[in-house]
Structures are given as C-alpha cells and as structure tokens.
Amino acid sequence: MKAQKLRSLFAGDRIIQIVGAHDGLSAKLVEEAGFDGIWASGLEISAVNAVPDANILTMTQYLQAAASMDAVTNIPVIADCDSGYGNVNNVMHLVREYERNGIAAVCMEDKLFPKLNSFAGGEQKLATIEEFSGKIRAAKDTQRNPDFMVIARIEALIAGAGMDEAVARAEAYEESGADAILIHSKKNDPSEILHFLSLYSNRLPIILVPTTYPQISASELQEYGVKMVIYANHGLRTSIHAIRQTFQQIKLAGNTLQIEDKIASVQDVFKLQGLQEMLDAEDYYTEQRYKKVEVPVISK
C-alpha cells in the first residue's frame, strides 16, 4: 500500500519532499513534520552505530533499521541501499527482503562494493555501465509488487567522470528499467545539476539531494522539473549538535535546571512511544480477560 502511495506521489503535479531518518523515532518525527516520505539513510544508520558509511554494516542491519521506520509510520520509506551490497544475486536478495518488509522503494548507486560515502573524499570507484545496468534489470525482474520502485543513483559527477558520462549512465539506466534517476553532486552550488537537467531532459523522474547546495528551494527545483528532493541527513546533524550542547551545559553547571525548558518533556517522549495506546490496550484486554462469564445451569 505504501508503494502505491509513493507511485501516486510521483504521478502528482508537485515536488515530493522527504527527509532522512535512522530509526523508528526519527522516522516518526519526519512524519510529524508533514513530509511526504522517509529516506532510510545509509549515512545516518551507519552514524548511529558509530561506524563509517562504507558498507561496514550488513544488509540485514540496514534492513532492520528501515523496517523499524516503516512499522511505526504511515508514509512511504525509500531505502538507501548503497551499491546493492554485492553483485546481482545480492541485489535480487535485497529486493525480495525489502519488498517483503513493506519498503516502498530502494535506491542503489553505481559505485563498486564496498562503497564510500560520496562526501568522504578519496577515490570514488564507479561500476561499469554494463554491470550496474544488470543490477537494475535484476532488481526489476525480482520485484513482485508492480508499485515497488527501483531508483538508480548516478555518482559520475561525484567521481569526477564528467557530464557526458553522467548523461550516458542516465540513458542506460532508463533503458534498463529504472523507475527514477537520482543525480548526485558535491558542488557548492546547483549549476552542475542544472546542466545535467538541461541535457537529460527529464525522461525519468529526477531526484536530488541538495546537501552541498542548500541555497536552492524546493519550489525552484520544481520549476526545473525535479520530482523529488531528499534532505538526507539534517535530522542526524541537528541531533548531534543539540545533544553535544546539552551535555556540555550539564557538565558545566552540574545540574539540568538551565536546559529543562529547552528539551523535550518526558511526556513528549511517552507520546512518541505510544505509551497511552499501550496502557489503553492493556486496560481493555485485561478487563476482557477477567470479565466474569456466566455459565448456564442445565437442568437434568
């Protein structure tokens, strides 16, 4: 059902806005803020495990995190699946598992396994067009729900392979059956992305992640024909900053008085946990369980 909801968003006439999350709580906050969907961010999931975003975690760990997000929200989850966790057989396995767990879409990038985060520096090694096209075909042939989406993420601009290579990859991935194209850039302005858009002509829906060029708005991107924008890691970065400041203030003051009005209440935490619903269910079913049952007397 959530895959169908995501398909409906792509068929609509407005830009889709989604935000990165790493667990059920952060996913609930994305939904609470009114966004269209959740990005199960590989960077965020890695970071909350305190390991680099470089395929240190297993597919199962990423899947468990995405499934926990899906379980507690009503909006679609798009899973960041790195480069597919291996070859075409790994891709087929991940599609079966993510689809079975209710994930609306998976996004794979055209780098070699193990991948390295796009902004980490160092050499970014691309898979060949043929190899990655095969992964897309394998993913599309494996899915069972026709609404499930496979998004092809192009890293040619990140790797310094040039605009011609990026466009050639977009065309090849479109031919291989991808449902949408995510084009990535690490430039500090949107000029490189806008150049790509002018050359590719938006034959498939285009998805952007404006982490390094935050000055362009969603409404402006919509005017350029962009279909989805992903704010991929801002919740994580906000929480790190806020937690660090709070801990520093407590250590300095020796108490929590000065920060109590700046942090969420315990009652807010309970609300996000669904505590009242749990207690209501317990009361209801406990009453039902111990309700006296009248046994009819059967005369002989």
CSV table of N, CA, C and O in Angstrom, one decimal, residues 22-80:
chain,number,residue,atom,x,y,z
A,22,HIS,N,16.9,7.4,10.8
A,22,HIS,CA,17.8,6.2,11.0
A,22,HIS,C,17.1,5.2,12.0
A,22,HIS,O,17.7,4.1,12.2
A,23,ASP,N,16.0,5.5,12.5
A,23,ASP,CA,15.3,4.6,13.4
A,23,ASP,C,13.8,4.9,13.5
A,23,ASP,O,13.4,5.9,12.8
A,24,GLY,N,13.0,4.2,14.3
A,24,GLY,CA,11.6,4.5,14.3
A,24,GLY,C,11.3,5.9,14.9
A,24,GLY,O,10.4,6.5,14.4
A,25,LEU,N,12.0,6.3,15.9
A,25,LEU,CA,11.7,7.6,16.5
A,25,LEU,C,12.0,8.7,15.5
A,25,LEU,O,11.2,9.6,15.3
A,26,SER,N,13.2,8.7,14.8
A,26,SER,CA,13.4,9.8,13.9
A,26,SER,C,12.5,9.8,12.7
A,26,SER,O,12.1,10.8,12.2
A,27,ALA,N,12.0,8.6,12.3
A,27,ALA,CA,11.1,8.4,11.2
A,27,ALA,C,9.7,9.1,11.6
A,27,ALA,O,9.0,9.7,10.9
A,28,LYS,N,9.3,8.8,12.9
A,28,LYS,CA,8.1,9.4,13.4
A,28,LYS,C,8.1,10.9,13.4
A,28,LYS,O,7.1,11.6,13.1
A,29,LEU,N,9.3,11.5,13.7
A,29,LEU,CA,9.5,12.9,13.7
A,29,LEU,C,9.4,13.5,12.2
A,29,LEU,O,8.9,14.6,12.0
A,30,VAL,N,9.9,12.7,11.3
A,30,VAL,CA,9.7,13.1,9.9
A,30,VAL,C,8.2,13.2,9.5
A,30,VAL,O,7.8,14.2,8.9
A,31,GLU,N,7.5,12.2,9.9
A,31,GLU,CA,6.1,12.1,9.6
A,31,GLU,C,5.3,13.2,10.3
A,31,GLU,O,4.5,13.9,9.7
A,32,GLU,N,5.7,13.5,11.6
A,32,GLU,CA,5.0,14.5,12.4
A,32,GLU,C,5.2,15.9,11.7
A,32,GLU,O,4.3,16.7,11.8
A,33,ALA,N,6.4,16.1,11.1
A,33,ALA,CA,6.6,17.4,10.4
A,33,ALA,C,5.9,17.6,9.1
A,33,ALA,O,5.9,18.7,8.6
A,34,GLY,N,5.3,16.5,8.6
A,34,GLY,CA,4.4,16.7,7.4
A,34,GLY,C,5.1,16.4,6.1
A,34,GLY,O,4.6,16.7,5.1
A,35,PHE,N,6.2,15.7,6.2
A,35,PHE,CA,6.9,15.4,4.9
A,35,PHE,C,6.2,14.2,4.2
A,35,PHE,O,5.5,13.5,4.8
A,36,ASP,N,6.6,14.0,2.9
A,36,ASP,CA,5.9,13.0,2.1
A,36,ASP,C,6.4,11.6,2.3
A,36,ASP,O,5.7,10.6,2.1
A,37,GLY,N,7.6,11.5,2.8
A,37,GLY,CA,8.2,10.2,2.9
A,37,GLY,C,9.5,10.2,3.7
A,37,GLY,O,9.9,11.3,4.2
A,38,ILE,N,10.1,9.0,3.9
A,38,ILE,CA,11.2,8.9,4.8
A,38,ILE,C,12.4,8.3,4.0
A,38,ILE,O,12.2,7.3,3.2
A,39,TRP,N,13.5,8.8,4.1
A,39,TRP,CA,14.8,8.3,3.5
A,39,TRP,C,15.5,7.5,4.5
A,39,TRP,O,16.0,8.1,5.5
A,40,ALA,N,15.5,6.2,4.4
A,40,ALA,CA,16.3,5.3,5.3
A,40,ALA,C,17.8,5.5,5.0
A,40,ALA,O,18.3,4.7,4.2
A,41,SER,N,18.4,6.5,5.6
A,41,SER,CA,19.7,6.9,5.2
A,41,SER,C,20.8,6.0,5.6
A,41,SER,O,21.0,5.7,6.8
A,42,GLY,N,21.6,5.6,4.6
A,42,GLY,CA,22.8,4.8,4.9
A,42,GLY,C,23.8,5.5,5.8
A,42,GLY,O,24.4,4.9,6.7
A,43,LEU,N,24.0,6.8,5.6
A,43,LEU,CA,24.9,7.6,6.4
A,43,LEU,C,24.3,7.7,7.8
A,43,LEU,O,25.1,7.5,8.8
A,44,GLU,N,23.0,7.9,8.0
A,44,GLU,CA,22.5,8.1,9.4
A,44,GLU,C,22.5,6.7,10.1
A,44,GLU,O,22.9,6.7,11.3
A,45,ILE,N,22.2,5.7,9.4
A,45,ILE,CA,22.2,4.3,10.1
A,45,ILE,C,23.6,3.9,10.5
A,45,ILE,O,23.8,3.4,11.6
A,46,SER,N,24.5,4.2,9.6
A,46,SER,CA,25.9,3.9,10.0
A,46,SER,C,26.4,4.8,11.1
A,46,SER,O,27.0,4.3,12.1
A,47,ALA,N,26.0,6.1,11.1
A,47,ALA,CA,26.5,7.0,12.1
A,47,ALA,C,26.0,6.7,13.5
A,47,ALA,O,26.7,6.8,14.5
A,48,VAL,N,24.7,6.3,13.6
A,48,VAL,CA,24.2,5.9,14.9
A,48,VAL,C,24.8,4.6,15.5
A,48,VAL,O,24.6,4.4,16.7
A,49,ASN,N,25.4,3.9,14.6
A,49,ASN,CA,26.2,2.7,15.0
A,49,ASN,C,27.7,3.1,15.2
A,49,ASN,O,28.5,2.2,15.5
A,50,ALA,N,28.0,4.4,15.0
A,50,ALA,CA,29.4,4.9,15.2
A,50,ALA,C,30.4,4.2,14.3
A,50,ALA,O,31.5,3.9,14.7
A,51,VAL,N,30.0,3.8,13.0
A,51,VAL,CA,30.9,3.3,12.1
A,51,VAL,C,30.8,4.1,10.8
A,51,VAL,O,29.8,4.8,10.5
A,52,PRO,N,31.9,4.1,9.9
A,52,PRO,CA,31.8,4.8,8.7
A,52,PRO,C,30.8,4.3,7.7
A,52,PRO,O,30.4,3.2,7.8
A,53,ASP,N,30.3,5.3,6.9
A,53,ASP,CA,29.4,4.9,5.8
A,53,ASP,C,30.1,4.3,4.7
A,53,ASP,O,30.4,4.9,3.6
A,54,ALA,N,30.5,3.1,4.8
A,54,ALA,CA,31.4,2.4,3.9
A,54,ALA,C,31.1,0.9,3.8
A,54,ALA,O,32.0,0.1,3.7
A,55,ASN,N,29.8,0.5,4.0
A,55,ASN,CA,29.4,-0.9,4.0
A,55,ASN,C,30.1,-1.7,5.1
A,55,ASN,O,30.4,-2.9,4.9
A,56,ILE,N,30.3,-1.1,6.2
A,56,ILE,CA,30.7,-1.8,7.4
A,56,ILE,C,29.6,-2.6,8.0
A,56,ILE,O,29.8,-3.8,8.4
A,57,LEU,N,28.4,-2.0,8.0
A,57,LEU,CA,27.2,-2.8,8.5
A,57,LEU,C,26.8,-3.7,7.4
A,57,LEU,O,27.1,-3.5,6.2
A,58,THR,N,26.0,-4.7,7.7
A,58,THR,CA,25.4,-5.6,6.8
A,58,THR,C,24.1,-5.2,6.2
A,58,THR,O,23.4,-4.3,6.8
A,59,MET,N,23.7,-5.8,5.1
A,59,MET,CA,22.4,-5.5,4.6
A,59,MET,C,21.3,-5.7,5.6
A,59,MET,O,20.3,-5.0,5.7
A,60,THR,N,21.4,-6.8,6.4
A,60,THR,CA,20.4,-7.1,7.4
A,60,THR,C,20.3,-6.0,8.4
A,60,THR,O,19.1,-5.6,8.8
A,61,GLN,N,21.4,-5.4,8.8
A,61,GLN,CA,21.3,-4.3,9.8
A,61,GLN,C,20.6,-3.1,9.1
A,61,GLN,O,19.8,-2.4,9.8
A,62,TYR,N,20.9,-2.8,7.9
A,62,TYR,CA,20.2,-1.6,7.2
A,62,TYR,C,18.7,-2.0,7.0
A,62,TYR,O,17.9,-1.1,7.2
A,63,LEU,N,18.4,-3.2,6.7
A,63,LEU,CA,17.0,-3.6,6.5
A,63,LEU,C,16.3,-3.5,7.8
A,63,LEU,O,15.1,-3.0,7.8
A,64,GLN,N,16.8,-3.9,8.9
A,64,GLN,CA,16.2,-3.9,10.2
A,64,GLN,C,15.8,-2.4,10.6
A,64,GLN,O,14.8,-2.1,11.1
A,65,ALA,N,16.8,-1.5,10.3
A,65,ALA,CA,16.5,-0.1,10.6
A,65,ALA,C,15.4,0.4,9.7
A,65,ALA,O,14.5,1.1,10.2
A,66,ALA,N,15.4,0.1,8.4
A,66,ALA,CA,14.4,0.6,7.5
A,66,ALA,C,13.0,0.0,7.9
A,66,ALA,O,12.0,0.7,7.9
A,67,ALA,N,13.0,-1.3,8.3
A,67,ALA,CA,11.7,-1.9,8.7
A,67,ALA,C,11.2,-1.3,9.9
A,67,ALA,O,9.9,-1.2,10.1
A,68,SER,N,12.0,-0.9,10.9
A,68,SER,CA,11.5,-0.3,12.1
A,68,SER,C,10.9,1.1,11.8
A,68,SER,O,10.0,1.5,12.4
A,69,MET,N,11.5,1.8,10.8
A,69,MET,CA,10.9,3.1,10.4
A,69,MET,C,9.5,2.9,9.8
A,69,MET,O,8.5,3.6,10.0
A,70,ASP,N,9.4,1.9,8.9
A,70,ASP,CA,8.2,1.6,8.2
A,70,ASP,C,7.1,1.1,9.2
A,70,ASP,O,5.9,1.5,9.0
A,71,ALA,N,7.5,0.4,10.2
A,71,ALA,CA,6.5,-0.2,11.1
A,71,ALA,C,5.7,0.8,12.0
A,71,ALA,O,4.6,0.6,12.4
A,72,VAL,N,6.3,2.0,12.2
A,72,VAL,CA,5.7,3.0,13.1
A,72,VAL,C,5.2,4.2,12.4
A,72,VAL,O,4.8,5.2,13.1
A,73,THR,N,5.2,4.2,11.1
A,73,THR,CA,4.8,5.4,10.3
A,73,THR,C,3.8,5.0,9.2
A,73,THR,O,3.6,3.8,8.9
A,74,ASN,N,3.1,6.0,8.7
A,74,ASN,CA,2.1,5.8,7.6
A,74,ASN,C,2.5,6.3,6.3
A,74,ASN,O,1.7,6.4,5.4
A,75,ILE,N,3.7,6.8,6.2
A,75,ILE,CA,4.2,7.4,4.9
A,75,ILE,C,5.3,6.4,4.3
A,75,ILE,O,5.9,5.6,5.0
A,76,PRO,N,5.5,6.5,3.0
A,76,PRO,CA,6.5,5.6,2.4
A,76,PRO,C,7.9,5.7,2.8
A,76,PRO,O,8.4,6.8,3.1
A,77,VAL,N,8.6,4.6,2.9
A,77,VAL,CA,10.0,4.6,3.2
A,77,VAL,C,10.8,4.2,1.9
A,77,VAL,O,10.5,3.2,1.3
A,78,ILE,N,11.8,5.1,1.6
A,78,ILE,CA,12.7,4.8,0.5
A,78,ILE,C,14.0,4.4,1.1
A,78,ILE,O,14.6,5.2,1.9
A,79,ALA,N,14.6,3.2,0.8
A,79,ALA,CA,15.8,2.7,1.5
A,79,ALA,C,17.0,3.0,0.6
A,79,ALA,O,17.0,2.7,-0.6
A,80,ASP,N,18.0,3.6,1.3
A,80,ASP,CA,19.3,3.8,0.7
A,80,ASP,C,20.0,2.5,0.8
A,80,ASP,O,20.4,2.1,1.9
